Amino acid sequence: NAGVTQTPKFQVLKTGQSMTLQCAQDMNHNSMYWYRQDPGMGLRLIYYSASEGTTDKGEVPNGYNVSRLNKREFSLRLESAAPSQTSVYFCASRETGMETQYFGPGTRLLVL
Amino acid sequence: AQKITQTQPGMFVQEKEAVTLDCTYDTSDPSYGLFWYKQPSSGEMIFLIYQGSYDQQNATEGRYSLNFQKARKSANLVISASQLGDSAMYFCAMPQGGKLIFGQGTELSVKP
């Protein structure tokens, strides 16, 4: 039981490049989330998916797209990376009816 | 909308002593809850403790307890008998429609 896994762990991009951050959970949770964490700040929600087939914007969605591929997987795509997207990205999942979110280990992204 | 405030950017505590990390919140929801997460230098987000506003007694998980004072809108984390491994960032968070709203975090340093 791996919980929430994220790939890659670390990535360096040049401005304008695209990439997809992968997230998978093996806890059969319906809800999945993408957050970003910038220095000196708490996590801010980018997008979330309440169930398979649905996605919604969070607090800071600009510059990102998401895909809920199936119940297990929720990916985050940067179409044209910008230095302002340098951050640590966390994926999380939650069981319906429960409040606790379980987080992946994070992906550190550096955009030059 | 909910708001979470952590006013202590950094705290120091002597090993084996107790420490209180402050968290205040603002919400108009009649039913709500508060989380505390720990983020060590390795970066992962670790769930520590949760309490709902409807719970009669303060939540306790091992050395962690949540001092919930609804009249003051505060939900402080108390760590008893601090250990060197408690050195980390600590985040207070509140669920909002299935998502989490985070405070800015408090960096705790435990001194030997």
mmCIF file with all atom_site columns, N, CA and C in Angstrom, chain B residues 40-86:
data_model
loop_
_atom_site.group_PDB
_atom_site.id
_atom_site.type_symbol
_atom_site.label_atom_id
_atom_site.label_alt_id
_atom_site.label_comp_id
_atom_site.label_asym_id
_atom_site.label_entity_id
_atom_site.label_seq_id
_atom_site.pdbx_PDB_ins_code
_atom_site.Cartn_x
_atom_site.Cartn_y
_atom_site.Cartn_z
_atom_site.occupancy
_atom_site.B_iso_or_equiv
_atom_site.pdbx_formal_charge
_atom_site.auth_seq_id
_atom_site.auth_comp_id
_atom_site.auth_asym_id
_atom_site.auth_atom_id
_atom_site.pdbx_PDB_model_num
ATOM 1   N N  . PRO B 1 40 ? 8.395   18.048 7.704  1.00 0.00 ? 40 PRO B N  1
ATOM 2   C CA . PRO B 1 40 ? 9.826   18.060 8.035  1.00 0.00 ? 40 PRO B CA 1
ATOM 3   C C  . PRO B 1 40 ? 10.645  18.562 6.855  1.00 0.00 ? 40 PRO B C  1
ATOM 4   N N  . SER B 1 41 ? 11.930  18.669 7.063  1.00 0.00 ? 41 SER B N  1
ATOM 5   C CA . SER B 1 41 ? 12.800  19.216 6.019  1.00 0.00 ? 41 SER B CA 1
ATOM 6   C C  . SER B 1 41 ? 12.810  18.350 4.765  1.00 0.00 ? 41 SER B C  1
ATOM 7   N N  . SER B 1 42 ? 12.436  17.108 4.896  1.00 0.00 ? 42 SER B N  1
ATOM 8   C CA . SER B 1 42 ? 12.354  16.217 3.733  1.00 0.00 ? 42 SER B CA 1
ATOM 9   C C  . SER B 1 42 ? 11.188  16.570 2.816  1.00 0.00 ? 42 SER B C  1
ATOM 10  N N  . GLY B 1 43 ? 10.245  17.364 3.312  1.00 0.00 ? 43 GLY B N  1
ATOM 11  C CA . GLY B 1 43 ? 9.224   17.937 2.448  1.00 0.00 ? 43 GLY B CA 1
ATOM 12  C C  . GLY B 1 43 ? 7.847   17.318 2.467  1.00 0.00 ? 43 GLY B C  1
ATOM 13  N N  . GLU B 1 44 ? 7.712   16.102 2.972  1.00 0.00 ? 44 GLU B N  1
ATOM 14  C CA . GLU B 1 44 ? 6.373   15.503 2.906  1.00 0.00 ? 44 GLU B CA 1
ATOM 15  C C  . GLU B 1 44 ? 5.426   16.137 3.920  1.00 0.00 ? 44 GLU B C  1
ATOM 16  N N  . MET B 1 45 ? 4.148   16.052 3.667  1.00 0.00 ? 45 MET B N  1
ATOM 17  C CA . MET B 1 45 ? 3.109   16.576 4.554  1.00 0.00 ? 45 MET B CA 1
ATOM 18  C C  . MET B 1 45 ? 2.545   15.406 5.349  1.00 0.00 ? 45 MET B C  1
ATOM 19  N N  . ILE B 1 46 ? 2.685   15.497 6.662  1.00 0.00 ? 46 ILE B N  1
ATOM 20  C CA . ILE B 1 46 ? 2.272   14.405 7.529  1.00 0.00 ? 46 ILE B CA 1
ATOM 21  C C  . ILE B 1 46 ? 1.079   14.841 8.366  1.00 0.00 ? 46 ILE B C  1
ATOM 22  N N  . PHE B 1 47 ? -0.019  14.114 8.263  1.00 0.00 ? 47 PHE B N  1
ATOM 23  C CA . PHE B 1 47 ? -1.202  14.406 9.062  1.00 0.00 ? 47 PHE B CA 1
ATOM 24  C C  . PHE B 1 47 ? -0.923  14.119 10.530 1.00 0.00 ? 47 PHE B C  1
ATOM 25  N N  . LEU B 1 48 ? -1.239  15.083 11.400 1.00 0.00 ? 48 LEU B N  1
ATOM 26  C CA . LEU B 1 48 ? -1.010  14.909 12.831 1.00 0.00 ? 48 LEU B CA 1
ATOM 27  C C  . LEU B 1 48 ? -2.306  14.682 13.599 1.00 0.00 ? 48 LEU B C  1
ATOM 28  N N  . ILE B 1 49 ? -3.267  15.608 13.422 1.00 0.00 ? 49 ILE B N  1
ATOM 29  C CA . ILE B 1 49 ? -4.435  15.594 14.293 1.00 0.00 ? 49 ILE B CA 1
ATOM 30  C C  . ILE B 1 49 ? -5.556  16.383 13.639 1.00 0.00 ? 49 ILE B C  1
ATOM 31  N N  . TYR B 1 50 ? -6.780  15.998 13.965 1.00 0.00 ? 50 TYR B N  1
ATOM 32  C CA . TYR B 1 50 ? -7.961  16.676 13.445 1.00 0.00 ? 50 TYR B CA 1
ATOM 33  C C  . TYR B 1 50 ? -9.019  16.740 14.535 1.00 0.00 ? 50 TYR B C  1
ATOM 34  N N  . GLN B 1 51 ? -9.759  17.835 14.557 1.00 0.00 ? 51 GLN B N  1
ATOM 35  C CA . GLN B 1 51 ? -10.907 17.924 15.450 1.00 0.00 ? 51 GLN B CA 1
ATOM 36  C C  . GLN B 1 51 ? -12.029 18.679 14.758 1.00 0.00 ? 51 GLN B C  1
ATOM 37  N N  . GLY B 1 52 ? -13.235 18.180 14.907 1.00 0.00 ? 52 GLY B N  1
ATOM 38  C CA . GLY B 1 52 ? -14.418 18.850 14.399 1.00 0.00 ? 52 GLY B CA 1
ATOM 39  C C  . GLY B 1 52 ? -15.006 19.774 15.455 1.00 0.00 ? 52 GLY B C  1
ATOM 40  N N  . SER B 1 53 ? -15.693 20.795 15.006 1.00 0.00 ? 53 SER B N  1
ATOM 41  C CA . SER B 1 53 ? -16.260 21.782 15.930 1.00 0.00 ? 53 SER B CA 1
ATOM 42  C C  . SER B 1 53 ? -17.328 21.163 16.834 1.00 0.00 ? 53 SER B C  1
ATOM 43  N N  . TYR B 1 54 ? -17.858 20.034 16.403 1.00 0.00 ? 54 TYR B N  1
ATOM 44  C CA . TYR B 1 54 ? -18.913 19.383 17.173 1.00 0.00 ? 54 TYR B CA 1
ATOM 45  C C  . TYR B 1 54 ? -18.356 18.437 18.242 1.00 0.00 ? 54 TYR B C  1
ATOM 46  N N  . ASP B 1 55 ? -17.045 18.195 18.208 1.00 0.00 ? 55 ASP B N  1
ATOM 47  C CA . ASP B 1 55 ? -16.440 17.295 19.199 1.00 0.00 ? 55 ASP B CA 1
ATOM 48  C C  . ASP B 1 55 ? -16.440 17.954 20.567 1.00 0.00 ? 55 ASP B C  1
ATOM 49  N N  . GLN B 1 56 ? -16.820 17.189 21.565 1.00 0.00 ? 56 GLN B N  1
ATOM 50  C CA . GLN B 1 56 ? -16.933 17.740 22.914 1.00 0.00 ? 56 GLN B CA 1
ATOM 51  C C  . GLN B 1 56 ? -15.576 17.876 23.601 1.00 0.00 ? 56 GLN B C  1
ATOM 52  N N  . GLN B 1 57 ? -14.697 16.930 23.341 1.00 0.00 ? 57 GLN B N  1
ATOM 53  C CA . GLN B 1 57 ? -13.399 16.947 24.020 1.00 0.00 ? 57 GLN B CA 1
ATOM 54  C C  . GLN B 1 57 ? -12.288 17.266 23.022 1.00 0.00 ? 57 GLN B C  1
ATOM 55  N N  . ASN B 1 58 ? -11.236 17.897 23.508 1.00 0.00 ? 58 ASN B N  1
ATOM 56  C CA . ASN B 1 58 ? -10.097 18.204 22.659 1.00 0.00 ? 58 ASN B CA 1
ATOM 57  C C  . ASN B 1 58 ? -9.436  16.920 22.185 1.00 0.00 ? 58 ASN B C  1
ATOM 58  N N  . ALA B 1 59 ? -9.066  16.917 20.903 1.00 0.00 ? 59 ALA B N  1
ATOM 59  C CA . ALA B 1 59 ? -8.457  15.738 20.314 1.00 0.00 ? 59 ALA B CA 1
ATOM 60  C C  . ALA B 1 59 ? -7.029  15.548 20.837 1.00 0.00 ? 59 ALA B C  1
ATOM 61  N N  . THR B 1 60 ? -6.653  14.301 20.962 1.00 0.00 ? 60 THR B N  1
ATOM 62  C CA . THR B 1 60 ? -5.304  13.932 21.409 1.00 0.00 ? 60 THR B CA 1
ATOM 63  C C  . THR B 1 60 ? -4.803  12.776 20.556 1.00 0.00 ? 60 THR B C  1
ATOM 64  N N  . GLU B 1 61 ? -3.548  12.894 20.111 1.00 0.00 ? 61 GLU B N  1
ATOM 65  C CA . GLU B 1 61 ? -2.892  11.810 19.371 1.00 0.00 ? 61 GLU B CA 1
ATOM 66  C C  . GLU B 1 61 ? -1.466  11.714 19.894 1.00 0.00 ? 61 GLU B C  1
ATOM 67  N N  . GLY B 1 62 ? -1.250  10.818 20.835 1.00 0.00 ? 62 GLY B N  1
ATOM 68  C CA . GLY B 1 62 ? 0.086   10.666 21.399 1.00 0.00 ? 62 GLY B CA 1
ATOM 69  C C  . GLY B 1 62 ? 0.522   11.939 22.096 1.00 0.00 ? 62 GLY B C  1
ATOM 70  N N  . ARG B 1 63 ? 1.646   12.516 21.653 1.00 0.00 ? 63 ARG B N  1
ATOM 71  C CA . ARG B 1 63 ? 2.157   13.741 22.283 1.00 0.00 ? 63 ARG B CA 1
ATOM 72  C C  . ARG B 1 63 ? 1.499   15.013 21.734 1.00 0.00 ? 63 ARG B C  1
ATOM 73  N N  . TYR B 1 64 ? 0.614   14.842 20.773 1.00 0.00 ? 64 TYR B N  1
ATOM 74  C CA . TYR B 1 64 ? -0.056  15.996 20.173 1.00 0.00 ? 64 TYR B CA 1
ATOM 75  C C  . TYR B 1 64 ? -1.462  16.141 20.740 1.00 0.00 ? 64 TYR B C  1
ATOM 76  N N  . SER B 1 65 ? -1.814  17.362 21.066 1.00 0.00 ? 65 SER B N  1
ATOM 77  C CA . SER B 1 65 ? -3.193  17.633 21.456 1.00 0.00 ? 65 SER B CA 1
ATOM 78  C C  . SER B 1 65 ? -3.614  18.967 20.850 1.00 0.00 ? 65 SER B C  1
ATOM 79  N N  . LEU B 1 66 ? -4.900  19.069 20.631 1.00 0.00 ? 66 LEU B N  1
ATOM 80  C CA . LEU B 1 66 ? -5.449  20.252 19.991 1.00 0.00 ? 66 LEU B CA 1
ATOM 81  C C  . LEU B 1 66 ? -6.257  21.013 21.028 1.00 0.00 ? 66 LEU B C  1
ATOM 82  N N  . ASN B 1 67 ? -5.862  22.231 21.313 1.00 0.00 ? 67 ASN B N  1
ATOM 83  C CA . ASN B 1 67 ? -6.546  23.082 22.282 1.00 0.00 ? 67 ASN B CA 1
ATOM 84  C C  . ASN B 1 67 ? -7.535  23.964 21.511 1.00 0.00 ? 67 ASN B C  1
ATOM 85  N N  . PHE B 1 68 ? -8.765  23.478 21.431 1.00 0.00 ? 68 PHE B N  1
ATOM 86  C CA . PHE B 1 68 ? -9.793  24.095 20.612 1.00 0.00 ? 68 PHE B CA 1
ATOM 87  C C  . PHE B 1 68 ? -10.607 25.048 21.491 1.00 0.00 ? 68 PHE B C  1
ATOM 88  N N  . GLN B 1 69 ? -10.573 26.327 21.174 1.00 0.00 ? 69 GLN B N  1
ATOM 89  C CA . GLN B 1 69 ? -11.352 27.313 21.918 1.00 0.00 ? 69 GLN B CA 1
ATOM 90  C C  . GLN B 1 69 ? -12.232 28.062 20.930 1.00 0.00 ? 69 GLN B C  1
ATOM 91  N N  . LYS B 1 70 ? -13.463 27.584 20.779 1.00 0.00 ? 70 LYS B N  1
ATOM 92  C CA . LYS B 1 70 ? -14.337 28.118 19.735 1.00 0.00 ? 70 LYS B CA 1
ATOM 93  C C  . LYS B 1 70 ? -14.701 29.570 19.965 1.00 0.00 ? 70 LYS B C  1
ATOM 94  N N  . ALA B 1 71 ? -14.851 29.981 21.219 1.00 0.00 ? 71 ALA B N  1
ATOM 95  C CA . ALA B 1 71 ? -15.213 31.377 21.494 1.00 0.00 ? 71 ALA B CA 1
ATOM 96  C C  . ALA B 1 71 ? -14.116 32.327 21.015 1.00 0.00 ? 71 ALA B C  1
ATOM 97  N N  . ARG B 1 72 ? -12.888 31.874 21.086 1.00 0.00 ? 72 ARG B N  1
ATOM 98  C CA . ARG B 1 72 ? -11.757 32.688 20.641 1.00 0.00 ? 72 ARG B CA 1
ATOM 99  C C  . ARG B 1 72 ? -11.375 32.381 19.199 1.00 0.00 ? 72 ARG B C  1
ATOM 100 N N  . LYS B 1 73 ? -12.058 31.399 18.593 1.00 0.00 ? 73 LYS B N  1
ATOM 101 C CA . LYS B 1 73 ? -11.742 30.954 17.225 1.00 0.00 ? 73 LYS B CA 1
ATOM 102 C C  . LYS B 1 73 ? -10.270 30.582 17.109 1.00 0.00 ? 73 LYS B C  1
ATOM 103 N N  . SER B 1 74 ? -9.834  29.779 18.050 1.00 0.00 ? 74 SER B N  1
ATOM 104 C CA . SER B 1 74 ? -8.453  29.318 17.992 1.00 0.00 ? 74 SER B CA 1
ATOM 105 C C  . SER B 1 74 ? -8.401  27.804 18.135 1.00 0.00 ? 74 SER B C  1
ATOM 106 N N  . ALA B 1 75 ? -7.394  27.218 17.510 1.00 0.00 ? 75 ALA B N  1
ATOM 107 C CA . ALA B 1 75 ? -7.203  25.764 17.537 1.00 0.00 ? 75 ALA B CA 1
ATOM 108 C C  . ALA B 1 75 ? -5.704  25.520 17.604 1.00 0.00 ? 75 ALA B C  1
ATOM 109 N N  . ASN B 1 76 ? -5.147  25.665 18.789 1.00 0.00 ? 76 ASN B N  1
ATOM 110 C CA . ASN B 1 76 ? -3.703  25.599 18.970 1.00 0.00 ? 76 ASN B CA 1
ATOM 111 C C  . ASN B 1 76 ? -3.239  24.158 19.115 1.00 0.00 ? 76 ASN B C  1
ATOM 112 N N  . LEU B 1 77 ? -2.071  23.887 18.577 1.00 0.00 ? 77 LEU B N  1
ATOM 113 C CA . LEU B 1 77 ? -1.458  22.568 18.697 1.00 0.00 ? 77 LEU B CA 1
ATOM 114 C C  . LEU B 1 77 ? -0.491  22.584 19.875 1.00 0.00 ? 77 LEU B C  1
ATOM 115 N N  . VAL B 1 78 ? -0.645  21.626 20.753 1.00 0.00 ? 78 VAL B N  1
ATOM 116 C CA . VAL B 1 78 ? 0.263   21.473 21.887 1.00 0.00 ? 78 VAL B CA 1
ATOM 117 C C  . VAL B 1 78 ? 1.077   20.210 21.677 1.00 0.00 ? 78 VAL B C  1
ATOM 118 N N  . ILE B 1 79 ? 2.388   20.363 21.702 1.00 0.00 ? 79 ILE B N  1
ATOM 119 C CA . ILE B 1 79 ? 3.286   19.210 21.607 1.00 0.00 ? 79 ILE B CA 1
ATOM 120 C C  . ILE B 1 79 ? 3.939   19.056 22.971 1.00 0.00 ? 79 ILE B C  1
ATOM 121 N N  . SER B 1 80 ? 3.738   17.936 23.590 1.00 0.00 ? 80 SER B N  1
ATOM 122 C CA . SER B 1 80 ? 4.336   17.713 24.911 1.00 0.00 ? 80 SER B CA 1
ATOM 123 C C  . SER B 1 80 ? 5.669   16.992 24.747 1.00 0.00 ? 80 SER B C  1
ATOM 124 N N  . ALA B 1 81 ? 6.549   17.191 25.698 1.00 0.00 ? 81 ALA B N  1
ATOM 125 C CA . ALA B 1 81 ? 7.837   16.486 25.720 1.00 0.00 ? 81 ALA B CA 1
ATOM 126 C C  . ALA B 1 81 ? 8.523   16.529 24.355 1.00 0.00 ? 81 ALA B C  1
ATOM 127 N N  . SER B 1 82 ? 8.847   17.731 23.897 1.00 0.00 ? 82 SER B N  1
ATOM 128 C CA . SER B 1 82 ? 9.404   17.917 22.555 1.00 0.00 ? 82 SER B CA 1
ATOM 129 C C  . SER B 1 82 ? 10.639  17.051 22.337 1.00 0.00 ? 82 SER B C  1
ATOM 130 N N  . GLN B 1 83 ? 10.744  16.572 21.096 1.00 0.00 ? 83 GLN B N  1
ATOM 131 C CA . GLN B 1 83 ? 11.894  15.777 20.688 1.00 0.00 ? 83 GLN B CA 1
ATOM 132 C C  . GLN B 1 83 ? 12.588  16.469 19.522 1.00 0.00 ? 83 GLN B C  1
ATOM 133 N N  . LEU B 1 84 ? 13.857  16.136 19.323 1.00 0.00 ? 84 LEU B N  1
ATOM 134 C CA . LEU B 1 84 ? 14.600  16.770 18.230 1.00 0.00 ? 84 LEU B CA 1
ATOM 135 C C  . LEU B 1 84 ? 13.912  16.533 16.889 1.00 0.00 ? 84 LEU B C  1
ATOM 136 N N  . GLY B 1 85 ? 13.289  15.377 16.750 1.00 0.00 ? 85 GLY B N  1
ATOM 137 C CA . GLY B 1 85 ? 12.591  15.052 15.510 1.00 0.00 ? 85 GLY B CA 1
ATOM 138 C C  . GLY B 1 85 ? 11.320  15.856 15.280 1.00 0.00 ? 85 GLY B C  1
ATOM 139 N N  . ASP B 1 86 ? 10.929  16.652 16.265 1.00 0.00 ? 86 ASP B N  1
ATOM 140 C CA . ASP B 1 86 ? 9.754   17.514 16.089 1.00 0.00 ? 86 ASP B CA 1
ATOM 141 C C  . ASP B 1 86 ? 10.102  18.788 15.324 1.00 0.00 ? 86 ASP B C  1
#
